[in-house]
């Protein structure tokens, strides 16, 4: 296993950071890696905002499902799906007017552009994560930035075609990574297939989740009333309050993006 693969294999989320700041040279290297990520048509359909102001970080800790560690993270980046920059440039270049002269069908950025920009933003974020890990800086993804779109739009003064897709908290670990248990992953045969989608049957699903069911059996039943791992995950995550808010918020993002 080469050094790159070792970094990927050993990487794990960390929410407990030391007080050591991430200096600008290290930040610059993380940004550089993010900017070198693959991107659709070399358009870089994303923007990155560093949440440096402590008041902003504190507010994000509240709006992102009340997670205090966000406010303590030394380095916080918000990744936006961003078509605003290109849309403004098209207008600066007179592109819509020229298209009209050529009798070409016109449109505004639509949901396909939204999805493409989301992909760009997430690929860039993962490059940043791996680069940081290689420099001894650990990280944690915050999917909850998808919640409370209206608040985040106001905090960051976001235009119509720029929306928050993910957030990353970075910092040096307070304890050695070896002190954290390695999180397991599903076996490859349940995730990867060839040529067509493989929908798992009942036996395969039972086999896939057997390690999680066994782990749950070794503990007391969870307080949420679940009798197995599937019920526990459903009650704890899928129908949790934050999941309803996330769906509402993303719906508002898309509605705003598609509005005339």
mmCIF file of C-alpha atoms in Angstrom:
data_model
loop_
_atom_site.group_PDB
_atom_site.id
_atom_site.type_symbol
_atom_site.label_atom_id
_atom_site.label_comp_id
_atom_site.label_asym_id
_atom_site.label_seq_id
_atom_site.Cartn_x
_atom_site.Cartn_y
_atom_site.Cartn_z
ATOM 1 C CA UNK A 1 0.000 0.000 0.000
ATOM 2 C CA UNK A 2 1.576 3.320 -1.049
ATOM 3 C CA UNK A 3 1.539 6.473 1.074
ATOM 4 C CA UNK A 4 -1.544 7.961 -0.605
ATOM 5 C CA UNK A 5 -3.558 4.799 -0.025
ATOM 6 C CA UNK A 6 -2.346 4.651 3.585
ATOM 7 C CA UNK A 7 -3.629 8.182 4.201
ATOM 8 C CA UNK A 8 -7.015 7.254 2.728
ATOM 9 C CA UNK A 9 -7.169 3.973 4.636
ATOM 10 C CA UNK A 10 -6.202 5.452 8.002
ATOM 11 C CA UNK A 11 -8.333 8.600 7.785
ATOM 12 C CA UNK A 12 -11.199 8.856 10.268
ATOM 13 C CA UNK A 13 -13.469 11.674 11.410
ATOM 14 C CA UNK A 14 -12.336 13.673 14.425
ATOM 15 C CA UNK A 15 -14.456 16.053 16.475
ATOM 16 C CA UNK A 16 -11.993 16.695 19.310
ATOM 17 C CA UNK A 17 -9.246 19.092 18.289
ATOM 18 C CA UNK A 18 -6.316 20.529 20.199
ATOM 19 C CA UNK A 19 -5.882 24.279 20.639
ATOM 20 C CA UNK A 20 -3.050 24.319 18.102
ATOM 21 C CA UNK A 21 -3.971 26.683 15.253
ATOM 22 C CA UNK A 22 -3.689 25.647 11.627
ATOM 23 C CA UNK A 23 -1.122 28.056 10.216
ATOM 24 C CA UNK A 24 -1.556 29.815 6.894
ATOM 25 C CA UNK A 25 1.024 27.717 5.067
ATOM 26 C CA UNK A 26 -0.902 24.544 5.900
ATOM 27 C CA UNK A 27 -4.203 26.191 4.984
ATOM 28 C CA UNK A 28 -2.752 27.237 1.636
ATOM 29 C CA UNK A 29 -1.731 23.655 0.885
ATOM 30 C CA UNK A 30 -5.228 22.418 1.736
ATOM 31 C CA UNK A 31 -6.780 25.086 -0.486
ATOM 32 C CA UNK A 32 -4.379 24.198 -3.296
ATOM 33 C CA UNK A 33 -5.421 20.545 -3.135
ATOM 34 C CA UNK A 34 -9.093 21.550 -3.141
ATOM 35 C CA UNK A 35 -8.571 23.712 -6.219
ATOM 36 C CA UNK A 36 -6.781 20.883 -8.046
ATOM 37 C CA UNK A 37 -9.762 18.553 -7.691
ATOM 38 C CA UNK A 38 -11.425 17.207 -10.842
ATOM 39 C CA UNK A 39 -14.150 19.573 -12.015
ATOM 40 C CA UNK A 40 -16.846 19.482 -14.697
ATOM 41 C CA UNK A 41 -15.544 21.145 -17.843
ATOM 42 C CA UNK A 42 -12.778 22.817 -15.808
ATOM 43 C CA UNK A 43 -15.440 25.281 -14.628
ATOM 44 C CA UNK A 44 -14.830 24.930 -10.863
ATOM 45 C CA UNK A 45 -18.533 25.196 -10.065
ATOM 46 C CA UNK A 46 -17.938 25.772 -6.361
ATOM 47 C CA UNK A 47 -16.783 28.384 -3.907
ATOM 48 C CA UNK A 48 -15.174 27.906 -0.506
ATOM 49 C CA UNK A 49 -15.825 30.207 2.442
ATOM 50 C CA UNK A 50 -13.551 30.097 5.475
ATOM 51 C CA UNK A 51 -15.642 30.730 8.575
ATOM 52 C CA UNK A 52 -12.962 32.599 10.505
ATOM 53 C CA UNK A 53 -15.140 34.878 12.633
ATOM 54 C CA UNK A 54 -15.795 33.234 16.001
ATOM 55 C CA UNK A 55 -19.353 34.548 16.126
ATOM 56 C CA UNK A 56 -20.078 32.906 12.784
ATOM 57 C CA UNK A 57 -18.608 29.598 13.984
ATOM 58 C CA UNK A 58 -20.710 29.808 17.124
ATOM 59 C CA UNK A 59 -23.830 30.420 15.041
ATOM 60 C CA UNK A 60 -22.988 27.472 12.787
ATOM 61 C CA UNK A 61 -22.592 25.269 15.852
ATOM 62 C CA UNK A 62 -26.203 26.142 16.679
ATOM 63 C CA UNK A 63 -27.741 25.929 13.203
ATOM 64 C CA UNK A 64 -25.969 22.668 12.323
ATOM 65 C CA UNK A 65 -27.849 20.492 14.796
ATOM 66 C CA UNK A 66 -26.331 22.036 17.942
ATOM 67 C CA UNK A 67 -22.796 20.652 17.735
ATOM 68 C CA UNK A 68 -20.535 22.754 20.020
ATOM 69 C CA UNK A 69 -17.301 21.295 18.636
ATOM 70 C CA UNK A 70 -17.866 23.287 15.415
ATOM 71 C CA UNK A 71 -17.280 26.530 17.310
ATOM 72 C CA UNK A 72 -14.031 25.129 18.741
ATOM 73 C CA UNK A 73 -12.589 23.914 15.429
ATOM 74 C CA UNK A 74 -9.489 25.938 14.447
ATOM 75 C CA UNK A 75 -10.268 25.873 10.714
ATOM 76 C CA UNK A 76 -13.769 25.698 9.209
ATOM 77 C CA UNK A 77 -14.583 25.656 5.497
ATOM 78 C CA UNK A 78 -18.017 25.840 3.874
ATOM 79 C CA UNK A 79 -18.220 24.452 0.339
ATOM 80 C CA UNK A 80 -20.819 25.982 -1.955
ATOM 81 C CA UNK A 81 -22.308 24.708 -5.185
ATOM 82 C CA UNK A 82 -21.761 27.872 -7.214
ATOM 83 C CA UNK A 83 -23.094 28.743 -10.649
ATOM 84 C CA UNK A 84 -23.353 32.455 -9.808
ATOM 85 C CA UNK A 85 -19.818 33.228 -10.952
ATOM 86 C CA UNK A 86 -20.354 31.745 -14.415
ATOM 87 C CA UNK A 87 -23.861 33.210 -14.728
ATOM 88 C CA UNK A 88 -22.505 36.681 -13.979
ATOM 89 C CA UNK A 89 -19.678 36.154 -16.462
ATOM 90 C CA UNK A 90 -22.105 35.031 -19.183
ATOM 91 C CA UNK A 91 -24.001 38.293 -18.733
ATOM 92 C CA UNK A 92 -20.785 40.318 -18.635
ATOM 93 C CA UNK A 93 -19.852 38.779 -22.000
ATOM 94 C CA UNK A 94 -23.280 39.415 -23.500
ATOM 95 C CA UNK A 95 -23.787 35.675 -23.960
ATOM 96 C CA UNK A 96 -27.613 35.637 -23.600
ATOM 97 C CA UNK A 97 -27.955 38.518 -26.069
ATOM 98 C CA UNK A 98 -25.694 36.839 -28.597
ATOM 99 C CA UNK A 99 -27.628 33.578 -28.210
ATOM 100 C CA UNK A 100 -30.838 35.492 -28.992
ATOM 101 C CA UNK A 101 -29.256 36.933 -32.148
ATOM 102 C CA UNK A 102 -28.370 33.394 -33.204
ATOM 103 C CA UNK A 103 -31.931 32.188 -32.467
ATOM 104 C CA UNK A 104 -30.640 29.748 -29.860
ATOM 105 C CA UNK A 105 -32.872 28.392 -27.121
ATOM 106 C CA UNK A 106 -32.042 30.051 -23.800
ATOM 107 C CA UNK A 107 -32.417 29.113 -20.155
ATOM 108 C CA UNK A 108 -31.334 29.985 -16.629
ATOM 109 C CA UNK A 109 -29.312 27.660 -14.382
ATOM 110 C CA UNK A 110 -31.565 24.696 -13.629
ATOM 111 C CA UNK A 111 -31.595 21.624 -11.426
ATOM 112 C CA UNK A 112 -29.081 19.760 -13.611
ATOM 113 C CA UNK A 113 -26.622 22.624 -13.162
ATOM 114 C CA UNK A 114 -27.350 22.512 -9.426
ATOM 115 C CA UNK A 115 -26.449 18.826 -9.265
ATOM 116 C CA UNK A 116 -23.294 19.293 -11.333
ATOM 117 C CA UNK A 117 -22.139 22.111 -9.051
ATOM 118 C CA UNK A 118 -22.882 19.926 -6.008
ATOM 119 C CA UNK A 119 -20.623 17.220 -7.451
ATOM 120 C CA UNK A 120 -17.839 19.744 -8.046
ATOM 121 C CA UNK A 121 -18.104 21.064 -4.486
ATOM 122 C CA UNK A 122 -17.999 17.606 -2.903
ATOM 123 C CA UNK A 123 -15.054 16.415 -4.999
ATOM 124 C CA UNK A 124 -13.144 19.550 -3.991
ATOM 125 C CA UNK A 125 -14.011 18.978 -0.335
ATOM 126 C CA UNK A 126 -12.693 15.425 -0.392
ATOM 127 C CA UNK A 127 -9.422 16.576 -1.947
ATOM 128 C CA UNK A 128 -9.105 19.026 0.943
ATOM 129 C CA UNK A 129 -9.755 16.236 3.463
ATOM 130 C CA UNK A 130 -7.057 13.943 2.079
ATOM 131 C CA UNK A 131 -4.536 16.767 1.750
ATOM 132 C CA UNK A 132 -5.189 17.835 5.336
ATOM 133 C CA UNK A 133 -4.858 14.275 6.597
ATOM 134 C CA UNK A 134 -1.476 13.947 4.888
ATOM 135 C CA UNK A 135 -0.358 17.079 6.757
ATOM 136 C CA UNK A 136 -1.470 15.756 10.153
ATOM 137 C CA UNK A 137 -4.649 17.855 10.185
ATOM 138 C CA UNK A 138 -7.796 15.848 10.831
ATOM 139 C CA UNK A 139 -11.332 16.694 9.808
ATOM 140 C CA UNK A 140 -15.038 16.094 10.145
ATOM 141 C CA UNK A 141 -17.716 16.570 7.510
ATOM 142 C CA UNK A 142 -20.814 18.485 8.630
ATOM 143 C CA UNK A 143 -23.777 17.508 6.470
ATOM 144 C CA UNK A 144 -26.044 19.593 8.690
ATOM 145 C CA UNK A 145 -24.984 22.700 6.740
ATOM 146 C CA UNK A 146 -27.788 21.581 4.400
ATOM 147 C CA UNK A 147 -30.257 22.574 7.109
ATOM 148 C CA UNK A 148 -31.504 26.101 7.785
ATOM 149 C CA UNK A 149 -30.777 27.361 4.270
ATOM 150 C CA UNK A 150 -32.413 30.720 4.882
ATOM 151 C CA UNK A 151 -30.200 31.402 7.909
ATOM 152 C CA UNK A 152 -26.999 30.295 6.182
ATOM 153 C CA UNK A 153 -27.860 32.325 3.097
ATOM 154 C CA UNK A 154 -28.090 35.389 5.323
ATOM 155 C CA UNK A 155 -24.949 34.607 7.347
ATOM 156 C CA UNK A 156 -22.788 34.277 4.230
ATOM 157 C CA UNK A 157 -24.622 36.806 2.035
ATOM 158 C CA UNK A 158 -25.212 34.169 -0.632
ATOM 159 C CA UNK A 159 -26.585 35.058 -4.070
ATOM 160 C CA UNK A 160 -29.237 32.975 -5.820
ATOM 161 C CA UNK A 161 -26.948 30.469 -7.511
ATOM 162 C CA UNK A 162 -24.595 29.736 -4.603
ATOM 163 C CA UNK A 163 -25.759 27.290 -1.925
ATOM 164 C CA UNK A 164 -23.973 25.476 0.946
ATOM 165 C CA UNK A 165 -23.466 21.782 0.215
ATOM 166 C CA UNK A 166 -21.033 20.623 2.884
ATOM 167 C CA UNK A 167 -18.878 21.991 5.672
ATOM 168 C CA UNK A 168 -15.549 20.749 7.000
ATOM 169 C CA UNK A 169 -14.066 21.265 10.445
ATOM 170 C CA UNK A 170 -10.279 20.875 10.548
ATOM 171 C CA UNK A 171 -7.772 20.738 13.370
ATOM 172 C CA UNK A 172 -4.918 18.863 14.958
ATOM 173 C CA UNK A 173 -6.075 15.874 17.024
ATOM 174 C CA UNK A 174 -6.150 16.228 20.787
ATOM 175 C CA UNK A 175 -5.381 12.522 21.102
ATOM 176 C CA UNK A 176 -3.600 10.086 18.826
ATOM 177 C CA UNK A 177 -5.766 8.606 16.099
ATOM 178 C CA UNK A 178 -4.796 5.174 17.399
ATOM 179 C CA UNK A 179 -6.935 5.851 20.469
ATOM 180 C CA UNK A 180 -10.084 6.019 18.326
ATOM 181 C CA UNK A 181 -11.698 2.768 17.194
ATOM 182 C CA UNK A 182 -11.537 2.168 13.460
ATOM 183 C CA UNK A 183 -15.013 2.469 11.962
ATOM 184 C CA UNK A 184 -15.981 -0.528 9.860
ATOM 185 C CA UNK A 185 -17.379 -0.348 6.341
ATOM 186 C CA UNK A 186 -19.766 -2.650 4.496
ATOM 187 C CA UNK A 187 -18.133 -5.445 2.527
ATOM 188 C CA UNK A 188 -17.443 -4.584 -1.140
ATOM 189 C CA UNK A 189 -19.825 -7.192 -2.564
ATOM 190 C CA UNK A 190 -22.784 -5.299 -1.111
ATOM 191 C CA UNK A 191 -21.740 -1.955 -2.582
ATOM 192 C CA UNK A 192 -20.012 -2.570 -5.919
ATOM 193 C CA UNK A 193 -21.465 -4.406 -8.926
ATOM 194 C CA UNK A 194 -20.696 -4.793 -12.617
ATOM 195 C CA UNK A 195 -22.688 -3.505 -15.580
ATOM 196 C CA UNK A 196 -26.002 -3.045 -13.758
ATOM 197 C CA UNK A 197 -27.452 -2.243 -10.349
ATOM 198 C CA UNK A 198 -27.740 -5.193 -7.991
ATOM 199 C CA UNK A 199 -30.664 -4.925 -5.576
ATOM 200 C CA UNK A 200 -29.918 -6.947 -2.465
ATOM 201 C CA UNK A 201 -32.326 -9.715 -1.530
ATOM 202 C CA UNK A 202 -33.432 -10.513 2.017
ATOM 203 C CA UNK A 203 -30.575 -12.915 2.708
ATOM 204 C CA UNK A 204 -27.984 -10.478 1.398
ATOM 205 C CA UNK A 205 -29.409 -7.633 3.488
ATOM 206 C CA UNK A 206 -29.326 -9.812 6.595
ATOM 207 C CA UNK A 207 -25.711 -10.768 5.885
ATOM 208 C CA UNK A 208 -24.711 -7.172 5.146
ATOM 209 C CA UNK A 209 -26.070 -5.868 8.435
ATOM 210 C CA UNK A 210 -25.247 -8.920 10.582
ATOM 211 C CA UNK A 211 -22.145 -7.336 12.207
ATOM 212 C CA UNK A 212 -24.204 -4.313 13.244
ATOM 213 C CA UNK A 213 -27.008 -6.483 14.603
ATOM 214 C CA UNK A 214 -24.487 -8.549 16.583
ATOM 215 C CA UNK A 215 -22.870 -5.442 18.015
ATOM 216 C CA UNK A 216 -26.278 -4.125 19.058
ATOM 217 C CA UNK A 217 -27.185 -7.416 20.755
ATOM 218 C CA UNK A 218 -24.136 -7.103 22.996
ATOM 219 C CA UNK A 219 -25.494 -3.851 24.412
ATOM 220 C CA UNK A 220 -28.660 -2.843 26.215
ATOM 221 C CA UNK A 221 -31.567 -2.007 23.918
ATOM 222 C CA UNK A 222 -31.512 1.677 22.892
ATOM 223 C CA UNK A 223 -33.823 4.081 24.671
ATOM 224 C CA UNK A 224 -35.676 4.912 21.448
ATOM 225 C CA UNK A 225 -37.576 1.617 21.568
ATOM 226 C CA UNK A 226 -35.814 -0.049 18.632
ATOM 227 C CA UNK A 227 -35.609 -3.845 18.650
ATOM 228 C CA UNK A 228 -32.971 -4.207 15.931
ATOM 229 C CA UNK A 229 -30.347 -2.152 14.112
ATOM 230 C CA UNK A 230 -32.594 -1.218 11.195
ATOM 231 C CA UNK A 231 -35.241 0.166 13.547
ATOM 232 C CA UNK A 232 -32.584 1.973 15.547
ATOM 233 C CA UNK A 233 -31.127 3.700 12.494
ATOM 234 C CA UNK A 234 -34.583 4.574 11.179
ATOM 235 C CA UNK A 235 -35.717 6.094 14.477
ATOM 236 C CA UNK A 236 -32.405 7.780 15.306
ATOM 237 C CA UNK A 237 -31.618 9.219 11.878
ATOM 238 C CA UNK A 238 -34.154 8.768 9.095
ATOM 239 C CA UNK A 239 -37.136 10.241 10.957
ATOM 240 C CA UNK A 240 -35.132 12.431 13.331
ATOM 241 C CA UNK A 241 -36.079 16.098 13.521
ATOM 242 C CA UNK A 242 -32.931 17.174 11.672
ATOM 243 C CA UNK A 243 -33.776 14.935 8.691
ATOM 244 C CA UNK A 244 -37.133 16.645 8.194
ATOM 245 C CA UNK A 245 -35.449 20.055 8.425
ATOM 246 C CA UNK A 246 -32.744 18.996 5.975
ATOM 247 C CA UNK A 247 -35.312 17.937 3.387
ATOM 248 C CA UNK A 248 -37.279 21.149 3.853
ATOM 249 C CA UNK A 249 -34.154 23.277 3.591
ATOM 250 C CA UNK A 250 -32.816 21.565 0.455
ATOM 251 C CA UNK A 251 -36.259 21.928 -1.086
ATOM 252 C CA UNK A 252 -35.998 25.681 -0.505
ATOM 253 C CA UNK A 253 -32.518 25.744 -2.065
ATOM 254 C CA UNK A 254 -33.798 24.092 -5.230
ATOM 255 C CA UNK A 255 -36.927 26.235 -5.301
ATOM 256 C CA UNK A 256 -34.835 29.404 -5.048
ATOM 257 C CA UNK A 257 -32.382 28.142 -7.695
ATOM 258 C CA UNK A 258 -35.208 27.426 -10.160
ATOM 259 C CA UNK A 259 -37.248 30.575 -9.517
ATOM 260 C CA UNK A 260 -37.556 33.135 -12.309
#
